[in-house]
Amino acid sequence: MIMKKLTMLALAAVFSASAFAQDVYKQISKIKDYKEAYNLLQANLGSLSAEEKAKCYNALVDLALDKVAKEQGTITSNQMAEQLKTKVEPYDTVGLYDAVMQALENGVACDEFDMQPNEKGKVKPKFHKSNGDRLYPIRFHLVNAGIYYQTSNPELSYKYLATYVESADYPLFKEQDKSKDPYLTQMAYYAARDAYFAKDYAKAEKYADVAMQDTAMSKDALQLKLAIMQNQLKTHEDTLNYVAKLKDIYAKDENNDVVFSTICSMLISISDKAGLNEIVQAKLAKDPNNFTALAMQGQAYMSDSKWDDAISSFNKAATAQPDNVAILASVGNCYMYKAQETAEKALANGKTLTPDAEKEIVGIYEQAIGYLEKAKDLDKTMQFKSFWAYSLYTCCYRALGPDDAKTKEAEALTK
């Protein structure tokens, strides 16, 4: 008799819990205010089964989509009104974007519980397909939202763009045709950029990888990825790991001069002369006139104060790009440093500068002036002024004297 009563009590508890769950769902279904319905569900989540949670979250999706449909309807009507030149009705832009985000977030939550095994251990989703079909098409509003908030609320703009990129891989959308997503790679670039500025480097790198799939912007995306990776370097070991990653990328695309030049710059920064020489020589063996390899070779020689070798490499690079201001300025700077070094040697141990030595030094300065003036003349916007302006003044001062018109003109350009 006691066992019978206990069994009856247990059954009553089960039926009571089931009835309560049904009651929560019924209440949510009757509520028209999204926030009220959402708060009700959150307050009762702990008492609901996975199946019941899925059902309630689906009701929230319905509620959010009602708002989306209402505002989309107004937008469509307005487009027609503009053509007919009749009255245009205002619509709730912020409310639309909020509702799209709510629909997606609740759709994901619904799918999580909908895909869980039932009491028999079988997965029998009730909402997966319908939610995938109706939610995937409204993702484009996330792009509009990202643009809308770009200046007024950058953090919110990033949230919408990041959600757009992330949602492409939601399990909820695994059956959707991703080939019809024209904005994914482009928006991934902007999301990566926003994540980079927010110092969320893991996300930034993830989104940059997606953006790199876009042929039109793969170069920009790669440069962004390199900047992201570089900003995470804190130790020598980090730098070595970064160089190793760069070499892996380069091994897959040895024609990529952006990656090649970055590897060279990093090898220079850690004074790995052997490694730098190896990769540069390998590049020049395949492409003797490669501008980037010659420029990097010149920079390496320059860092070792091998002025003549540097001048030779830079001049070969200048043959490939005769209007490159930075390269021409680099040749000029090499001549300037060579002149200074020649003067130091001539005056070593208290020696007096002979007329022949002075003539030689001035001649080297004059060679420097020739290249630096070419750089100046090509640098119409003064973008590379720091490369040549002070050097030009220094050379003119030493070769022509402080009162020469060229010297005074060069001095004015340093200010």
XYZ file of C-alpha atoms in Angstrom:
415
model
C 0.000 0.000 0.000
C 2.846 2.362 0.922
C 4.665 1.494 -2.341
C 1.508 2.169 -4.327
C 1.178 5.584 -2.688
C 4.830 6.396 -3.413
C 4.392 5.346 -7.040
C 1.309 7.503 -7.347
C 3.165 10.437 -5.804
C 6.076 9.975 -8.236
C 3.702 9.849 -11.191
C 1.920 12.930 -9.871
C 5.237 14.749 -9.676
C 6.059 13.800 -13.270
C 2.651 14.902 -14.528
C 2.951 18.089 -12.467
C 6.388 18.911 -13.977
C 5.076 18.178 -17.465
C 2.056 20.341 -16.893
C 4.283 23.116 -15.541
C 6.478 22.921 -18.661
C 3.409 23.092 -20.858
C 2.267 26.061 -18.793
C 5.556 27.902 -19.422
C 5.275 27.272 -23.145
C 1.636 28.386 -23.197
C 2.506 31.564 -21.333
C 5.339 32.369 -23.724
C 3.089 31.676 -26.708
C 0.562 34.220 -25.465
C 3.085 36.975 -24.705
C 3.636 39.573 -27.431
C 6.591 41.361 -25.813
C 9.885 39.627 -26.587
C 11.735 40.713 -23.434
C 8.903 39.550 -21.192
C 8.780 36.153 -22.912
C 12.580 35.805 -22.820
C 12.763 36.637 -19.098
C 9.993 34.143 -18.328
C 11.890 31.366 -20.094
C 15.188 32.223 -18.415
C 13.504 32.162 -14.990
C 12.205 28.628 -15.591
C 14.969 26.998 -17.642
C 16.194 24.845 -14.766
C 12.912 22.982 -14.538
C 12.542 22.176 -18.247
C 13.716 19.171 -20.252
C 15.788 19.580 -23.414
C 12.693 18.956 -25.549
C 10.707 21.574 -23.635
C 13.540 24.096 -23.844
C 13.705 23.617 -27.610
C 9.970 24.204 -27.882
C 10.121 27.384 -25.781
C 13.166 28.778 -27.600
C 11.378 28.139 -30.881
C 8.496 30.242 -29.575
C 10.982 33.067 -28.986
C 12.213 32.658 -32.558
C 8.618 33.043 -33.719
C 8.228 36.187 -31.644
C 11.457 37.758 -32.973
C 10.576 36.859 -36.552
C 7.184 38.532 -36.195
C 9.065 41.783 -35.575
C 11.415 41.125 -38.508
C 8.462 40.410 -40.823
C 6.666 43.578 -39.711
C 9.645 45.851 -40.388
C 10.558 44.056 -43.625
C 6.986 44.535 -44.775
C 7.260 48.272 -44.188
C 10.587 48.399 -46.069
C 9.042 46.562 -49.034
C 6.008 48.865 -49.011
C 8.291 51.894 -48.900
C 10.238 50.676 -51.923
C 6.970 50.497 -53.839
C 5.875 53.864 -52.471
C 9.108 55.472 -53.690
C 8.434 54.186 -57.196
C 4.852 55.406 -57.106
C 5.906 58.629 -55.341
C 3.429 58.069 -52.534
C 3.889 58.408 -48.758
C 6.757 56.469 -47.173
C 6.166 55.048 -43.687
C 8.866 55.124 -40.984
C 10.165 51.786 -39.755
C 12.065 50.650 -36.661
C 15.627 50.171 -37.918
C 17.143 49.404 -34.510
C 14.214 47.156 -33.636
C 14.688 45.230 -36.872
C 18.393 44.616 -36.223
C 17.724 43.655 -32.594
C 15.035 41.203 -33.704
C 17.324 39.586 -36.281
C 19.973 39.018 -33.636
C 17.353 37.691 -31.197
C 15.954 35.313 -33.805
C 19.407 33.924 -34.573
C 20.489 33.603 -30.938
C 17.294 31.798 -29.969
C 17.439 29.700 -33.106
C 20.898 28.484 -32.097
C 19.724 27.770 -28.535
C 16.674 25.934 -29.862
C 18.862 23.852 -32.170
C 21.216 22.925 -29.340
C 18.393 21.329 -27.351
C 16.480 20.122 -30.407
C 19.454 18.007 -31.506
C 19.876 16.262 -28.155
C 18.884 12.570 -27.860
C 15.457 11.837 -26.415
C 14.767 9.375 -23.580
C 15.274 6.492 -26.044
C 18.665 7.841 -27.106
C 17.475 8.932 -30.547
C 17.866 12.358 -32.111
C 14.594 13.477 -33.649
C 14.755 17.246 -34.209
C 11.447 19.057 -34.613
C 12.671 22.531 -35.447
C 16.119 22.155 -37.047
C 15.140 22.253 -40.717
C 12.406 24.862 -40.460
C 14.573 27.214 -38.410
C 17.532 26.744 -40.727
C 15.389 27.545 -43.742
C 13.766 30.632 -42.272
C 16.713 32.096 -40.366
C 19.514 31.724 -42.906
C 17.995 34.232 -45.377
C 17.690 37.014 -42.773
C 21.450 36.974 -42.029
C 22.000 39.742 -44.603
C 20.461 42.173 -42.098
C 23.572 41.629 -39.948
C 25.651 43.216 -42.712
C 23.313 46.208 -42.855
C 23.464 46.480 -39.064
C 27.257 46.413 -39.107
C 27.298 49.282 -41.596
C 24.584 51.157 -39.679
C 26.550 51.131 -36.395
C 30.005 51.563 -37.960
C 30.529 55.157 -36.812
C 28.071 55.520 -33.941
C 28.838 52.270 -32.106
C 31.931 50.397 -33.403
C 31.633 47.651 -30.771
C 28.061 46.871 -31.811
C 29.057 47.066 -35.468
C 31.743 44.463 -34.790
C 29.253 42.247 -32.963
C 26.897 42.176 -35.957
C 29.642 41.571 -38.514
C 31.278 38.901 -36.354
C 27.920 37.166 -35.918
C 27.437 37.245 -39.668
C 30.772 35.485 -40.200
C 30.365 33.050 -37.294
C 26.796 32.141 -38.248
C 27.952 30.773 -41.619
C 29.312 27.785 -39.663
C 26.437 27.336 -37.227
C 25.288 23.678 -37.091
C 21.797 25.106 -37.564
C 22.792 26.080 -41.112
C 24.825 23.041 -42.105
C 22.327 22.097 -44.850
C 22.127 25.596 -46.314
C 23.755 26.470 -49.644
C 26.795 28.523 -48.586
C 27.779 29.240 -52.205
C 25.006 31.837 -52.312
C 26.620 33.954 -49.592
C 28.187 36.834 -51.564
C 29.279 38.918 -48.588
C 30.968 36.399 -46.290
C 34.621 36.876 -47.235
C 34.322 40.649 -47.552
C 32.574 41.028 -44.187
C 35.113 38.651 -42.664
C 37.831 41.159 -43.577
C 36.049 44.007 -41.792
C 35.272 41.778 -38.815
C 38.951 40.768 -38.689
C 39.994 44.412 -38.780
C 37.586 45.300 -35.954
C 38.783 42.336 -33.902
C 42.378 43.427 -34.489
C 41.679 46.927 -33.183
C 39.880 45.377 -30.219
C 42.993 43.204 -29.629
C 40.898 40.054 -29.933
C 43.675 38.437 -31.933
C 42.325 34.877 -31.984
C 39.082 36.013 -33.620
C 40.922 38.458 -35.859
C 43.140 35.710 -37.244
C 40.168 33.387 -37.709
C 38.226 35.990 -39.691
C 41.307 36.995 -41.697
C 41.651 33.364 -42.822
C 38.077 33.518 -44.145
C 38.749 36.848 -45.883
C 41.843 35.411 -47.571
C 39.544 33.140 -49.584
C 38.356 36.236 -51.465
C 40.515 36.683 -54.575
C 39.874 40.421 -54.749
C 40.982 41.135 -51.195
C 43.277 38.216 -50.377
C 46.349 40.467 -50.416
C 44.834 42.947 -47.943
C 43.569 40.085 -45.790
C 47.004 38.473 -45.734
C 48.668 41.737 -44.726
C 46.119 42.088 -41.939
C 46.787 38.521 -40.800
C 50.523 39.195 -40.724
C 49.929 42.319 -38.625
C 47.695 40.316 -36.276
C 50.327 37.617 -35.858
C 53.096 40.165 -35.410
C 51.231 42.016 -32.661
C 51.169 38.854 -30.572
C 54.955 38.527 -30.442
C 56.289 38.962 -26.923
C 59.347 36.705 -26.679
C 62.162 35.560 -28.935
C 60.492 32.157 -29.068
C 57.252 33.812 -30.256
C 59.220 35.452 -33.057
C 60.820 32.161 -34.082
C 57.403 30.473 -34.135
C 56.036 33.367 -36.199
C 58.859 33.029 -38.719
C 58.166 29.288 -38.909
C 54.475 29.970 -39.650
C 55.453 32.499 -42.299
C 57.749 29.959 -43.927
C 54.877 27.454 -44.016
C 52.688 30.040 -45.762
C 55.505 30.948 -48.141
C 56.194 27.287 -48.993
C 52.655 27.085 -50.393
C 53.045 30.258 -52.438
C 56.639 31.192 -53.238
C 55.465 33.992 -55.527
C 53.999 35.882 -52.586
C 56.366 38.827 -52.118
C 54.391 40.165 -49.128
C 55.151 37.036 -47.101
C 58.697 36.871 -48.449
C 59.494 40.451 -47.426
C 57.943 39.898 -43.994
C 60.109 36.818 -43.428
C 63.182 38.802 -44.452
C 62.278 41.700 -42.159
C 61.791 39.348 -39.234
C 65.109 37.571 -39.918
C 66.828 40.960 -39.990
C 65.157 41.920 -36.708
C 66.516 38.819 -34.947
C 69.923 39.115 -36.658
C 69.580 35.753 -38.382
C 71.998 36.628 -41.178
C 72.444 33.030 -42.294
C 68.699 32.478 -42.536
C 68.211 35.733 -44.405
C 71.005 34.999 -46.867
C 69.612 31.523 -47.491
C 66.079 32.640 -48.346
C 67.225 35.656 -50.397
C 69.730 33.621 -52.414
C 67.099 30.954 -53.045
C 64.722 33.632 -54.306
C 67.337 35.255 -56.546
C 68.395 31.864 -57.926
C 64.863 31.445 -59.286
C 64.307 35.110 -60.128
C 67.570 37.116 -60.382
C 65.723 40.402 -60.927
C 63.164 40.005 -58.162
C 62.674 43.482 -56.740
C 61.771 42.409 -53.208
C 64.722 40.022 -52.886
C 67.156 42.650 -54.138
C 65.687 45.290 -51.816
C 65.937 42.950 -48.835
C 69.454 41.960 -49.802
C 70.378 45.645 -49.928
C 68.815 46.223 -46.524
C 70.794 43.304 -45.085
C 74.056 44.654 -46.497
C 73.155 48.091 -45.194
C 72.642 46.753 -41.665
C 76.135 45.246 -41.890
C 77.596 48.566 -43.124
C 78.584 46.943 -46.413
C 77.848 50.094 -48.355
C 79.109 49.089 -51.802
C 77.278 45.763 -51.719
C 74.130 47.506 -50.536
C 74.411 50.119 -53.287
C 74.785 47.368 -55.880
C 71.701 45.503 -54.665
C 69.590 48.646 -54.364
C 70.609 49.783 -57.849
C 69.537 46.429 -59.284
C 66.215 46.839 -57.446
C 65.933 50.360 -58.873
C 66.287 48.904 -62.363
C 63.122 46.895 -61.697
C 61.329 49.885 -60.140
C 63.074 53.097 -61.261
C 60.454 55.345 -59.645
C 60.613 53.740 -56.212
C 61.359 56.625 -53.849
C 62.411 54.448 -50.899
C 64.942 52.502 -52.981
C 66.498 55.610 -54.508
C 66.684 57.206 -51.073
C 68.331 54.048 -49.736
C 71.058 54.285 -52.380
C 71.602 57.924 -51.433
C 71.777 57.048 -47.747
C 74.329 54.321 -48.429
C 76.553 56.838 -50.220
C 76.122 59.273 -47.323
C 77.135 56.667 -44.737
C 80.023 55.584 -46.952
C 81.228 59.199 -47.109
C 80.979 59.539 -43.332
C 82.868 56.281 -42.813
C 85.553 57.363 -45.299
C 85.962 60.650 -43.406
C 86.259 58.847 -40.059
C 89.005 56.595 -41.427
C 90.838 59.551 -42.944
C 90.793 61.375 -39.589
C 91.612 58.314 -37.460
C 94.422 58.594 -34.903
C 94.473 62.393 -35.090
C 95.279 62.562 -38.798
C 94.641 65.748 -40.798
C 92.310 65.532 -43.795
C 94.387 65.780 -46.986
C 93.063 67.587 -50.097
C 92.879 64.274 -51.969
C 90.893 62.672 -49.125
C 88.572 65.681 -48.976
C 87.999 65.495 -52.728
C 87.156 61.782 -52.475
C 84.720 62.343 -49.593
C 82.970 65.260 -51.318
C 82.681 63.136 -54.471
C 80.867 60.413 -52.495
C 78.554 63.024 -50.931
C 77.769 64.357 -54.404
C 76.782 60.858 -55.528
C 74.489 60.686 -52.500
C 72.949 64.068 -53.387
C 72.151 62.865 -56.907
C 70.082 59.926 -55.655
C 68.460 61.847 -52.800
C 67.373 64.625 -55.172
C 65.821 62.015 -57.490
C 63.912 60.641 -54.503
C 62.785 64.164 -53.553
C 61.587 64.978 -57.067
C 59.587 61.733 -57.288
C 58.069 62.144 -53.823
C 55.363 64.603 -54.897
C 53.229 64.088 -51.783
C 56.204 64.003 -49.397
C 55.048 60.569 -48.233
C 58.636 59.325 -47.918
C 60.163 62.576 -46.695
C 61.713 60.879 -43.662
C 63.766 58.698 -46.024
C 65.569 61.502 -47.834
C 65.011 65.020 -46.393
C 67.481 65.123 -43.493
C 70.024 63.050 -45.425
C 69.863 65.483 -48.354
C 70.460 68.418 -46.025
C 73.379 66.620 -44.342
C 75.053 65.840 -47.674
C 74.549 69.352 -49.079
C 75.871 70.917 -45.882
C 79.011 68.779 -46.014
C 79.657 68.927 -49.759
C 78.451 72.451 -50.620
C 78.658 74.335 -47.349
C 75.966 75.913 -45.133
C 75.458 79.007 -47.302
C 74.829 77.252 -50.590
C 71.303 77.719 -52.021
C 70.832 73.940 -52.291
C 71.780 73.492 -48.651
C 69.303 76.137 -47.496
C 66.569 74.652 -49.678
C 67.287 71.180 -48.246
C 67.277 72.572 -44.710
C 63.802 74.046 -45.267
C 62.518 70.629 -46.288
C 63.555 69.101 -42.953
C 61.088 71.306 -41.053
